[in-house]
mmCIF file of C-alpha atoms in Angstrom:
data_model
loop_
_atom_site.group_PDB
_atom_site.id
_atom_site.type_symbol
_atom_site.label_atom_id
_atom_site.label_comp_id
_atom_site.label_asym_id
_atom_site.label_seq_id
_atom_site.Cartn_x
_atom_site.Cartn_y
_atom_site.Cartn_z
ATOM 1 C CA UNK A 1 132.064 136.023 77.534
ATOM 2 C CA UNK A 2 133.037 132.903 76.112
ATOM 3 C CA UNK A 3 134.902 130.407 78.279
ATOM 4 C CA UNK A 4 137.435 128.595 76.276
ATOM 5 C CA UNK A 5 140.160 130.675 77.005
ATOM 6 C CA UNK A 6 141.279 133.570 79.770
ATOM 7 C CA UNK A 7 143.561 135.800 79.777
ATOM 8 C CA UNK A 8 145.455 135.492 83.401
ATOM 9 C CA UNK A 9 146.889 137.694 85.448
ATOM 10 C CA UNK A 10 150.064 137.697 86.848
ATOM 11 C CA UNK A 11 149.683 137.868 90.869
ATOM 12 C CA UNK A 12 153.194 137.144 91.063
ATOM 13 C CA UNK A 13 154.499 140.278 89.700
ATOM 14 C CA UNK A 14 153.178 142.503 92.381
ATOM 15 C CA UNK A 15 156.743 144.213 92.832
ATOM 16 C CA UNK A 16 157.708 146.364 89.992
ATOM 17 C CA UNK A 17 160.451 146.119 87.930
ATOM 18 C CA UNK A 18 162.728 149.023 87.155
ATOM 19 C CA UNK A 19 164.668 147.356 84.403
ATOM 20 C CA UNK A 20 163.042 145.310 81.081
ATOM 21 C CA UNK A 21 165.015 141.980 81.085
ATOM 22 C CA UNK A 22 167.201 142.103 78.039
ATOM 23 C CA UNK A 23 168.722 138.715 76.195
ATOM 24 C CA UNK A 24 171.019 140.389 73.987
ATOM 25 C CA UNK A 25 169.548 139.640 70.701
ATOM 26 C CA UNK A 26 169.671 135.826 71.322
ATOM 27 C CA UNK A 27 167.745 133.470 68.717
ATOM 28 C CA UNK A 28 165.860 130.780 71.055
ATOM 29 C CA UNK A 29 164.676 127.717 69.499
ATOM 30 C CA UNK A 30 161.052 126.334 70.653
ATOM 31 C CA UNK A 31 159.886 123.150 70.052
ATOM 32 C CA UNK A 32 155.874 122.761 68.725
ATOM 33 C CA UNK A 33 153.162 119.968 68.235
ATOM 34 C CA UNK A 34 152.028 122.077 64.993
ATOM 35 C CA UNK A 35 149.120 120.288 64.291
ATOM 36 C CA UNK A 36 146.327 122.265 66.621
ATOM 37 C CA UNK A 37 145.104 125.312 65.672
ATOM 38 C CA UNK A 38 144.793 128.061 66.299
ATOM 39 C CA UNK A 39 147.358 127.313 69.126
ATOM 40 C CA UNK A 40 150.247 126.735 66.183
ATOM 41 C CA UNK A 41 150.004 125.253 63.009
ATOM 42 C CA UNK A 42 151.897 125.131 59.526
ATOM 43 C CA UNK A 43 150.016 128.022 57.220
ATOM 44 C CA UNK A 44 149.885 125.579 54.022
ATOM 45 C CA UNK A 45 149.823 128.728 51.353
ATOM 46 C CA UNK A 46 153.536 129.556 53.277
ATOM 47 C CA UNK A 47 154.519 126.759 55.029
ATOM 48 C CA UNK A 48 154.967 129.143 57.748
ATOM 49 C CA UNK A 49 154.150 128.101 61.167
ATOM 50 C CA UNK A 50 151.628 130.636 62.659
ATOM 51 C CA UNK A 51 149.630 130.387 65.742
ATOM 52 C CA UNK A 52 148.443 132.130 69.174
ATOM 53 C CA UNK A 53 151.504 130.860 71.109
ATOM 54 C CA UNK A 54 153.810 131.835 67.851
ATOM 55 C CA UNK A 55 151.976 135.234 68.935
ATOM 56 C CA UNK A 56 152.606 134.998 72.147
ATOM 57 C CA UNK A 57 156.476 134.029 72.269
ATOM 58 C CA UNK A 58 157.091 136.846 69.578
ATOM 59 C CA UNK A 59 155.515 139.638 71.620
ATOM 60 C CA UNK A 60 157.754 138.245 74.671
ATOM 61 C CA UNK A 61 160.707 138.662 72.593
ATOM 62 C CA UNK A 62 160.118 141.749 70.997
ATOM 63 C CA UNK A 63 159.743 142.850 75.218
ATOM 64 C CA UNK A 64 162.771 141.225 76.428
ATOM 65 C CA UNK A 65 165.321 141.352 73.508
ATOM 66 C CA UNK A 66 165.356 137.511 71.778
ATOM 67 C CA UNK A 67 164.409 136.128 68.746
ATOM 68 C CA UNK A 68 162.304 132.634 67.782
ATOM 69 C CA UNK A 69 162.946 129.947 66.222
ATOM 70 C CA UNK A 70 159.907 127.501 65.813
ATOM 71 C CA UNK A 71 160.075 123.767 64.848
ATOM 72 C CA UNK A 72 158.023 121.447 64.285
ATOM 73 C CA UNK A 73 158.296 118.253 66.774
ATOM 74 C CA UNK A 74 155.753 115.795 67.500
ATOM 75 C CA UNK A 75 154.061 115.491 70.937
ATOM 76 C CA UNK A 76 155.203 112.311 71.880
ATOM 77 C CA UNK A 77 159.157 113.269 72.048
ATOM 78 C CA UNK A 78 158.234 117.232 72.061
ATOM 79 C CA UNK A 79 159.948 116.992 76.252
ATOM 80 C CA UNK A 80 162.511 114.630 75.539
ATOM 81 C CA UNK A 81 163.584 117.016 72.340
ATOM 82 C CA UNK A 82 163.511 119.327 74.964
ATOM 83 C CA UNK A 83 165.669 118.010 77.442
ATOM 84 C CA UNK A 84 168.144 116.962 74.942
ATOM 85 C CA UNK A 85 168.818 120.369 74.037
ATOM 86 C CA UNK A 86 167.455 120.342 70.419
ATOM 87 C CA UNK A 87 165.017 123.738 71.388
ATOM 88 C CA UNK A 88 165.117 125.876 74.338
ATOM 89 C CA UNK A 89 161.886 125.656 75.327
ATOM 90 C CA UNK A 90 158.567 124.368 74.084
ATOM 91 C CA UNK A 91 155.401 126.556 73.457
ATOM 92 C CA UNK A 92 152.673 123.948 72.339
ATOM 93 C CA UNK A 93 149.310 124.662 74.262
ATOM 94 C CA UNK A 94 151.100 122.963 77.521
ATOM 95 C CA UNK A 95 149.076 122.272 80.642
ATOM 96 C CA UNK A 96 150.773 122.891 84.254
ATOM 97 C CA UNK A 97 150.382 119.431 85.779
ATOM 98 C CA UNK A 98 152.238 119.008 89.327
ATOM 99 C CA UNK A 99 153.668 116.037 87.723
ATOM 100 C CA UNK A 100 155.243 117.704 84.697
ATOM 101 C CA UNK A 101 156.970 120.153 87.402
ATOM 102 C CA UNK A 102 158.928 117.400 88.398
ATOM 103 C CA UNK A 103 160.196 117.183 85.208
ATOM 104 C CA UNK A 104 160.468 120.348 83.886
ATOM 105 C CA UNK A 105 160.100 123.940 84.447
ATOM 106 C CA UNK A 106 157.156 126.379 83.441
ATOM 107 C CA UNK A 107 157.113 130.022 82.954
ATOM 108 C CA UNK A 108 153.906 131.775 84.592
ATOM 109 C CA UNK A 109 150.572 130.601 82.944
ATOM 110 C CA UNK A 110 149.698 132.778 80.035
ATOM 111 C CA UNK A 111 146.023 131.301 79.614
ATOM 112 C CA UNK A 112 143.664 128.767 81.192
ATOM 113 C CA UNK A 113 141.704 126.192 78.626
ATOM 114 C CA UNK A 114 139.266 124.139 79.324
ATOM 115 C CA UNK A 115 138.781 120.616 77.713
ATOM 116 C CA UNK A 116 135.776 119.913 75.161
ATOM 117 C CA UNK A 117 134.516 116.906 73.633
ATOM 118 C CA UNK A 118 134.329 116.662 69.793
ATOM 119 C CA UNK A 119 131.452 114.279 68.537
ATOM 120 C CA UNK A 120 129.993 112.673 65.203
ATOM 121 C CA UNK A 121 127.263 115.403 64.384
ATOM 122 C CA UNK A 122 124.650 112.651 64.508
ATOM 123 C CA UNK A 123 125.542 112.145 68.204
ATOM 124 C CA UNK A 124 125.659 115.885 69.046
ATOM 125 C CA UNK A 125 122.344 115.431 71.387
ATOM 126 C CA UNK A 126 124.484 112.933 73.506
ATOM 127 C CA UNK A 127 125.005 114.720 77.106
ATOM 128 C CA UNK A 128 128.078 113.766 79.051
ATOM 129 C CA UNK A 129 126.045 112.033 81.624
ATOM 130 C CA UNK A 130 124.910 110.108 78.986
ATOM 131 C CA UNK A 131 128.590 108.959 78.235
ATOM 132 C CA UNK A 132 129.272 108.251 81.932
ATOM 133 C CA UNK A 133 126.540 106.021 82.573
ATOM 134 C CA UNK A 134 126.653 104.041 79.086
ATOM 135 C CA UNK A 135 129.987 102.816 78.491
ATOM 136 C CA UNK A 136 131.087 105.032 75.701
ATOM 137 C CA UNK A 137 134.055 105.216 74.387
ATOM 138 C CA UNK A 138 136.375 108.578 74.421
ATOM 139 C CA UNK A 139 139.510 108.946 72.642
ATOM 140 C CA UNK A 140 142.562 111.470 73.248
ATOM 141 C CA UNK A 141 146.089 112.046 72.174
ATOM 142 C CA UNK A 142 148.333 109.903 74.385
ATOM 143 C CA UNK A 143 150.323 111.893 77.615
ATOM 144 C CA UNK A 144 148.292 114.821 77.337
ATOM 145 C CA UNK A 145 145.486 116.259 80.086
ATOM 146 C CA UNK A 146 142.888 115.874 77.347
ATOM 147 C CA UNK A 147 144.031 111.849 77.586
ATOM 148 C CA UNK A 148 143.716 112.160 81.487
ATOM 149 C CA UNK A 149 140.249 113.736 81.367
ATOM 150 C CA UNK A 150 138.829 111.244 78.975
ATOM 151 C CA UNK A 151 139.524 108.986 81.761
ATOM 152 C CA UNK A 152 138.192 110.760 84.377
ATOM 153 C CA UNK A 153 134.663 110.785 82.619
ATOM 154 C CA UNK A 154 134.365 107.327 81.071
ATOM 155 C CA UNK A 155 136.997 105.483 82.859
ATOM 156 C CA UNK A 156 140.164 104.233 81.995
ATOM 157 C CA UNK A 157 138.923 101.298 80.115
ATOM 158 C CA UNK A 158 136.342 102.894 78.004
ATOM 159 C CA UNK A 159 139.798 105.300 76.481
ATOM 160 C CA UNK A 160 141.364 104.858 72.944
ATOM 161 C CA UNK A 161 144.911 106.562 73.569
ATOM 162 C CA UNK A 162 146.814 107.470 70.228
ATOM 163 C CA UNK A 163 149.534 108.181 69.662
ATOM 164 C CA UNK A 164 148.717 111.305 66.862
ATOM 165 C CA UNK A 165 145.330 113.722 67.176
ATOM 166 C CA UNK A 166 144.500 112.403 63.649
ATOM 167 C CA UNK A 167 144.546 108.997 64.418
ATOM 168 C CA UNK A 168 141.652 109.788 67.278
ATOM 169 C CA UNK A 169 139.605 111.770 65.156
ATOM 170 C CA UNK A 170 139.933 108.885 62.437
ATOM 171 C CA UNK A 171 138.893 106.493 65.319
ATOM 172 C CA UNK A 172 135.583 109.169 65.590
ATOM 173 C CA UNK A 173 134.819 109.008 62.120
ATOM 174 C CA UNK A 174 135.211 105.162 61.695
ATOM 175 C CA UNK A 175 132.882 104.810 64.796
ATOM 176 C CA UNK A 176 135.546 102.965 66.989
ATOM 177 C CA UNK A 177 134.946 105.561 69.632
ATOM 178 C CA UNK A 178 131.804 107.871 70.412
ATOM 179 C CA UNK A 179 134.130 111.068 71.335
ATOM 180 C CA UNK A 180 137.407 112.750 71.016
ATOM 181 C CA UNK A 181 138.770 115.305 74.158
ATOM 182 C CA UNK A 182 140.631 118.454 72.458
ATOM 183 C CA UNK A 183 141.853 121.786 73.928
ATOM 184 C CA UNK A 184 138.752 124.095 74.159
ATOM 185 C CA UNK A 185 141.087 126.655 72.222
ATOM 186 C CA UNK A 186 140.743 124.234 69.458
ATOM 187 C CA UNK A 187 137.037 123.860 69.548
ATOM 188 C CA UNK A 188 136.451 126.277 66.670
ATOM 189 C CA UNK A 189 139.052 125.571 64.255
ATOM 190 C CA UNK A 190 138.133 121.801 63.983
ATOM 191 C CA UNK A 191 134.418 122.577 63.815
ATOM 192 C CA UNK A 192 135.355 124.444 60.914
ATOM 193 C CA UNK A 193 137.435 121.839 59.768
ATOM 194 C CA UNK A 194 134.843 119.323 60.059
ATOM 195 C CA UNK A 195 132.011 121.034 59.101
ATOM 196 C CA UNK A 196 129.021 119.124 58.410
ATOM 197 C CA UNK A 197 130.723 115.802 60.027
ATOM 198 C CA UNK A 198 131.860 116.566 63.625
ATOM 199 C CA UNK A 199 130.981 119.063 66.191
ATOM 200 C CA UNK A 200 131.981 120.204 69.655
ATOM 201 C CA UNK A 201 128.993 119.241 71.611
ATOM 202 C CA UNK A 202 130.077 119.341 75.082
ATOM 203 C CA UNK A 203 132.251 121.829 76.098
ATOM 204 C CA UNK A 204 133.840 123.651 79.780
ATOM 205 C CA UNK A 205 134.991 120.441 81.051
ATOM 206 C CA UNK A 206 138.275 121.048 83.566
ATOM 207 C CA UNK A 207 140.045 123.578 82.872
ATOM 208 C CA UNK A 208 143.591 123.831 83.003
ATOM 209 C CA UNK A 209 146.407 126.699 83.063
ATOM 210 C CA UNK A 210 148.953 126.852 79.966
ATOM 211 C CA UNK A 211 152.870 127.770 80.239
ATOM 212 C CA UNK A 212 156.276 127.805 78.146
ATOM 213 C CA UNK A 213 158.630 124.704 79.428
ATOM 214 C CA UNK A 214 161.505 125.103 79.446
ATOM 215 C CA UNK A 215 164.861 122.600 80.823
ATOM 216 C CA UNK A 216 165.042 122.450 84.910
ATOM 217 C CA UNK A 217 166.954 125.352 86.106
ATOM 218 C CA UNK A 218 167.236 127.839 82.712
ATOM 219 C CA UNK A 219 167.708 130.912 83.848
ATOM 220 C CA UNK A 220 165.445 132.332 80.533
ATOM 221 C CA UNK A 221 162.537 131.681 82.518
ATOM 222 C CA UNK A 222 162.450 134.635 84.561
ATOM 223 C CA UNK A 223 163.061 137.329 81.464
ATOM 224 C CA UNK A 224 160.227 135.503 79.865
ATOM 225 C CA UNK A 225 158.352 136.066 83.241
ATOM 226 C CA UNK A 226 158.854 139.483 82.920
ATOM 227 C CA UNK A 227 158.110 139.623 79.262
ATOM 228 C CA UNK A 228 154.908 137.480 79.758
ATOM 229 C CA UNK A 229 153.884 140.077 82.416
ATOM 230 C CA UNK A 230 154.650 143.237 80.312
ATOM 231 C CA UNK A 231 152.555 142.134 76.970
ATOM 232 C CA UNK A 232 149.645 141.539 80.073
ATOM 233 C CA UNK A 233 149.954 145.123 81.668
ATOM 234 C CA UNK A 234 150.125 146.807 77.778
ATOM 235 C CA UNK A 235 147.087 145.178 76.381
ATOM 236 C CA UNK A 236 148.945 142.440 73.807
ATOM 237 C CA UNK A 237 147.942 139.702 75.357
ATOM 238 C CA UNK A 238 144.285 140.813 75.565
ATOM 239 C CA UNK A 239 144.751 141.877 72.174
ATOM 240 C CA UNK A 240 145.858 138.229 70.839
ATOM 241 C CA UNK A 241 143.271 136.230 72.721
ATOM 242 C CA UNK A 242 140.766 138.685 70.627
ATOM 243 C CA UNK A 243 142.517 137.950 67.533
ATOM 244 C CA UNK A 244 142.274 134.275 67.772
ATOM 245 C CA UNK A 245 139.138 133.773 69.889
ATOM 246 C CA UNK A 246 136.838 137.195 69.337
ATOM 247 C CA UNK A 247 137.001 137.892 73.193
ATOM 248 C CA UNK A 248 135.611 141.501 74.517
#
Protein backbone atom coordinates (compact mmCIF):
# COMPACT_ATOMS: atom_id res chain seq x y z
CA UNK A 1 0.00 0.00 0.00
CA UNK A 2 1.16 3.25 -0.89
CA UNK A 3 1.96 5.73 1.87
CA UNK A 4 1.02 9.16 0.85
CA UNK A 5 -2.18 9.19 2.29
CA UNK A 6 -4.40 7.10 5.12
CA UNK A 7 -7.53 6.92 5.72
CA UNK A 8 -7.94 7.45 9.77
CA UNK A 9 -10.05 6.25 12.05
CA UNK A 10 -12.02 7.92 14.37
CA UNK A 11 -11.08 6.55 18.05
CA UNK A 12 -13.03 9.27 19.37
CA UNK A 13 -16.35 8.14 18.33
CA UNK A 14 -16.41 5.01 20.35
CA UNK A 15 -20.00 5.92 21.80
CA UNK A 16 -22.70 5.66 19.30
CA UNK A 17 -24.87 8.09 18.21
CA UNK A 18 -28.61 7.61 18.04
CA UNK A 19 -29.38 10.74 16.12
CA UNK A 20 -27.50 12.03 12.56
CA UNK A 21 -26.62 15.72 13.35
CA UNK A 22 -28.85 17.77 11.13
CA UNK A 23 -27.98 21.67 10.03
CA UNK A 24 -31.17 22.45 8.56
CA UNK A 25 -30.27 22.88 5.02
CA UNK A 26 -27.64 25.59 5.84
CA UNK A 27 -25.18 26.74 2.89
CA UNK A 28 -21.57 26.92 4.65
CA UNK A 29 -18.95 28.80 2.96
CA UNK A 30 -15.22 27.22 3.00
CA UNK A 31 -12.35 28.95 2.22
CA UNK A 32 -9.52 27.02 -0.27
CA UNK A 33 -5.80 27.45 -1.44
CA UNK A 34 -7.07 25.99 -4.98
CA UNK A 35 -3.93 25.63 -6.46
CA UNK A 36 -2.85 21.83 -5.22
CA UNK A 37 -4.25 19.06 -6.65
CA UNK A 38 -5.77 16.70 -6.29
CA UNK A 39 -6.52 18.17 -2.77
CA UNK A 40 -8.74 21.16 -4.64
CA UNK A 41 -8.19 22.88 -7.65
CA UNK A 42 -10.12 25.03 -10.36
CA UNK A 43 -11.22 22.29 -13.28
CA UNK A 44 -10.09 24.79 -16.23
CA UNK A 45 -12.71 23.11 -18.94
CA UNK A 46 -15.52 24.38 -16.00
CA UNK A 47 -13.97 26.62 -13.89
CA UNK A 48 -15.37 24.49 -11.29
CA UNK A 49 -13.41 23.89 -8.25
CA UNK A 50 -13.06 20.06 -7.74
CA UNK A 51 -10.88 18.21 -5.43
CA UNK A 52 -10.56 15.33 -2.63
CA UNK A 53 -11.47 17.73 0.22
CA UNK A 54 -14.40 19.29 -2.20
CA UNK A 55 -15.21 15.37 -1.91
CA UNK A 56 -14.86 15.14 1.35
CA UNK A 57 -16.91 18.28 2.72
CA UNK A 58 -19.79 17.28 0.21
CA UNK A 59 -20.18 13.73 1.52
CA UNK A 60 -20.21 15.42 5.18
CA UNK A 61 -22.99 17.50 4.11
CA UNK A 62 -24.99 15.27 2.26
CA UNK A 63 -24.64 13.18 6.09
CA UNK A 64 -25.44 15.99 8.27
CA UNK A 65 -27.90 18.25 6.28
CA UNK A 66 -25.65 21.50 4.85
CA UNK A 67 -24.63 22.66 1.74
CA UNK A 68 -20.96 24.12 0.35
CA UNK A 69 -19.89 26.88 -0.80
CA UNK A 70 -16.16 26.83 -2.01
CA UNK A 71 -13.93 29.91 -2.69
CA UNK A 72 -11.01 30.44 -3.75
CA UNK A 73 -8.54 32.33 -1.14
CA UNK A 74 -4.93 32.33 -1.12
CA UNK A 75 -2.85 30.63 1.63
CA UNK A 76 -1.31 33.45 3.04
CA UNK A 77 -4.72 35.22 4.38
CA UNK A 78 -6.76 31.73 3.91
CA UNK A 79 -6.99 31.96 8.43
CA UNK A 80 -7.33 35.49 8.67
CA UNK A 81 -10.34 35.22 5.85
CA UNK A 82 -11.35 32.84 8.20
CA UNK A 83 -11.49 34.56 11.29
CA UNK A 84 -13.01 37.52 9.75
CA UNK A 85 -15.98 35.68 8.93
CA UNK A 86 -15.71 35.73 5.07
CA UNK A 87 -16.11 31.45 5.06
CA UNK A 88 -17.06 29.22 7.78
CA UNK A 89 -14.43 27.09 7.72
CA UNK A 90 -11.46 26.23 5.57
CA UNK A 91 -10.84 22.77 3.88
CA UNK A 92 -7.35 23.22 2.10
CA UNK A 93 -5.09 20.08 2.84
CA UNK A 94 -4.56 21.65 6.58
CA UNK A 95 -2.04 20.10 8.94
CA UNK A 96 -2.96 19.83 12.87
CA UNK A 97 -0.03 21.74 14.37
CA UNK A 98 -0.35 22.35 18.33
CA UNK A 99 0.34 25.83 17.40
CA UNK A 100 -2.50 26.36 14.94
CA UNK A 101 -4.85 25.00 17.92
CA UNK A 102 -4.16 28.01 19.62
CA UNK A 103 -5.54 29.76 17.00
CA UNK A 104 -8.14 27.95 15.67
CA UNK A 105 -10.22 24.95 15.91
CA UNK A 106 -10.00 21.54 13.91
CA UNK A 107 -12.54 18.97 13.25
CA UNK A 108 -11.15 15.25 13.72
CA UNK A 109 -8.32 14.39 11.18
CA UNK A 110 -9.75 12.96 8.03
CA UNK A 111 -6.23 11.81 6.56
CA UNK A 112 -2.54 11.77 7.45
CA UNK A 113 0.10 13.05 4.53
CA UNK A 114 3.35 12.82 4.54
CA UNK A 115 5.78 15.49 3.04
CA UNK A 116 7.88 14.73 -0.29
CA UNK A 117 10.51 16.50 -1.98
CA UNK A 118 10.06 17.51 -5.67
CA UNK A 119 13.46 17.73 -7.64
CA UNK A 120 14.93 18.81 -11.18
CA UNK A 121 14.84 15.28 -12.94
CA UNK A 122 18.58 15.60 -13.50
CA UNK A 123 19.02 15.62 -9.69
CA UNK A 124 16.56 12.75 -9.04
CA UNK A 125 19.67 10.40 -7.83
CA UNK A 126 20.27 13.06 -5.03
CA UNK A 127 19.40 11.19 -1.54
CA UNK A 128 18.26 13.36 1.31
CA UNK A 129 21.38 12.70 3.21
CA UNK A 130 22.97 14.04 0.45
CA UNK A 131 21.01 17.40 0.94
CA UNK A 132 21.73 17.44 4.69
CA UNK A 133 25.30 17.17 4.56
CA UNK A 134 25.89 19.56 1.39
CA UNK A 135 24.25 22.72 1.92
CA UNK A 136 21.42 22.49 -0.49
CA UNK A 137 18.94 24.57 -0.82
CA UNK A 138 15.02 23.58 -0.23
CA UNK A 139 12.21 25.74 -0.96
CA UNK A 140 8.45 25.69 0.44
CA UNK A 141 5.36 27.77 0.49
CA UNK A 142 5.67 30.22 3.39
CA UNK A 143 3.54 29.23 6.98
CA UNK A 144 2.93 25.87 5.94
CA UNK A 145 4.47 22.35 7.60
CA UNK A 146 6.03 21.66 4.21
CA UNK A 147 8.01 25.27 4.99
CA UNK A 148 8.79 23.88 8.58
CA UNK A 149 10.14 20.55 7.30
CA UNK A 150 12.37 22.06 4.72
CA UNK A 151 13.96 23.46 7.69
CA UNK A 152 14.21 20.67 9.67
CA UNK A 153 16.34 18.84 6.90
CA UNK A 154 18.60 21.57 5.51
CA UNK A 155 18.34 24.15 8.12
CA UNK A 156 16.79 27.29 8.35
CA UNK A 157 19.29 29.11 6.33
CA UNK A 158 19.61 26.82 3.44
CA UNK A 159 15.24 27.64 2.95
CA UNK A 160 13.74 29.83 0.11
CA UNK A 161 10.20 30.69 1.72
CA UNK A 162 7.58 32.06 -0.90
CA UNK A 163 5.07 33.41 -0.63
CA UNK A 164 2.97 31.30 -3.69
CA UNK A 165 3.78 27.30 -4.57
CA UNK A 166 4.57 28.61 -8.11
CA UNK A 167 7.00 30.94 -7.20
CA UNK A 168 9.07 27.81 -5.43
CA UNK A 169 8.75 25.59 -8.18
CA UNK A 170 9.95 28.58 -10.51
CA UNK A 171 12.88 28.95 -7.98
CA UNK A 172 13.45 24.83 -8.89
CA UNK A 173 13.41 25.32 -12.41
CA UNK A 174 15.67 28.48 -12.50
CA UNK A 175 18.16 26.49 -10.27
CA UNK A 176 17.97 28.99 -7.26
CA UNK A 177 17.14 26.06 -5.07
CA UNK A 178 17.94 22.18 -5.43
CA UNK A 179 14.31 21.09 -3.99
CA UNK A 180 10.79 22.02 -3.35
CA UNK A 181 8.70 20.25 -0.07
CA UNK A 182 4.91 19.55 -1.26
CA UNK A 183 2.07 17.52 0.34
CA UNK A 184 2.73 13.81 -0.52
CA UNK A 185 -1.04 13.90 -1.76
CA UNK A 186 0.31 16.14 -4.37
CA UNK A 187 3.20 14.03 -5.42
CA UNK A 188 1.40 12.60 -8.45
CA UNK A 189 -0.43 15.37 -9.90
CA UNK A 190 2.73 17.61 -10.25
CA UNK A 191 4.80 14.72 -11.61
CA UNK A 192 2.30 14.67 -14.16
CA UNK A 193 2.37 18.18 -14.47
CA UNK A 194 5.97 18.30 -14.88
CA UNK A 195 6.62 15.49 -16.76
CA UNK A 196 9.90 15.15 -18.25
CA UNK A 197 11.27 18.26 -16.02
CA UNK A 198 10.66 17.54 -12.29
CA UNK A 199 10.08 14.52 -10.25
CA UNK A 200 9.28 13.46 -6.71
CA UNK A 201 12.43 11.78 -5.74
CA UNK A 202 12.27 11.54 -2.11
CA UNK A 203 9.25 10.85 -0.59
CA UNK A 204 7.61 9.62 3.30
CA UNK A 205 9.23 12.38 5.03
CA UNK A 206 6.99 13.40 8.41
CA UNK A 207 3.88 12.85 8.18
CA UNK A 208 1.23 14.89 9.39
CA UNK A 209 -2.70 14.57 10.19
CA UNK A 210 -5.21 16.84 8.03
CA UNK A 211 -8.54 18.59 9.47
CA UNK A 212 -11.38 21.25 8.54
CA UNK A 213 -10.68 24.70 10.65
CA UNK A 214 -12.98 26.23 11.54
CA UNK A 215 -13.38 29.85 14.02
CA UNK A 216 -12.60 29.06 17.96
CA UNK A 217 -15.69 27.86 19.55
CA UNK A 218 -18.25 27.06 16.29
CA UNK A 219 -20.45 24.84 17.36
CA UNK A 220 -20.47 23.18 13.44
CA UNK A 221 -17.58 21.32 14.45
CA UNK A 222 -19.13 18.60 16.21
CA UNK A 223 -22.00 17.78 13.33
CA UNK A 224 -19.07 17.71 11.02
CA UNK A 225 -17.47 15.27 13.61
CA UNK A 226 -20.21 13.17 13.29
CA UNK A 227 -20.50 13.50 9.58
CA UNK A 228 -16.68 12.91 9.16
CA UNK A 229 -17.21 9.70 11.23
CA UNK A 230 -20.31 8.40 9.32
CA UNK A 231 -18.74 8.70 5.55
CA UNK A 232 -15.67 6.52 7.62
CA UNK A 233 -18.01 3.70 9.05
CA UNK A 234 -20.04 3.54 5.32
CA UNK A 235 -17.06 3.14 3.13
CA UNK A 236 -17.02 6.96 1.41
CA UNK A 237 -14.14 7.95 2.70
CA UNK A 238 -12.27 4.76 1.70
CA UNK A 239 -13.99 5.11 -1.42
CA UNK A 240 -12.55 8.82 -2.16
CA UNK A 241 -9.00 8.17 -1.08
CA UNK A 242 -9.31 5.30 -3.97
CA UNK A 243 -10.65 7.71 -6.33
CA UNK A 244 -7.93 10.19 -5.99
CA UNK A 245 -4.96 8.03 -4.94
CA UNK A 246 -5.78 4.21 -6.35
CA UNK A 247 -5.61 2.85 -2.67
CA UNK A 248 -6.82 -1.00 -2.03
Amino acid sequence: MKKLIIALTFAAFSTSVSHAADLGGKLLKVGSDTTSPPMESVDPATGQIVGFDVDVVNAVCAKINCQAEFITTGWDGIFAALDQGNFDLVASGVSITEERKKAMDFSDPYIVNSQAVLMRVEDQDITLERFKDAGRKLSAQANTTDAQVAESVVGKENVAAYDTFSAAIIALKNKDVDGVVINGANAAAYEREFAGELVVAIKDLESDPLGLVFRKGDENIAAFNEGLKMIKDDGTLDQLVNKYWGLK
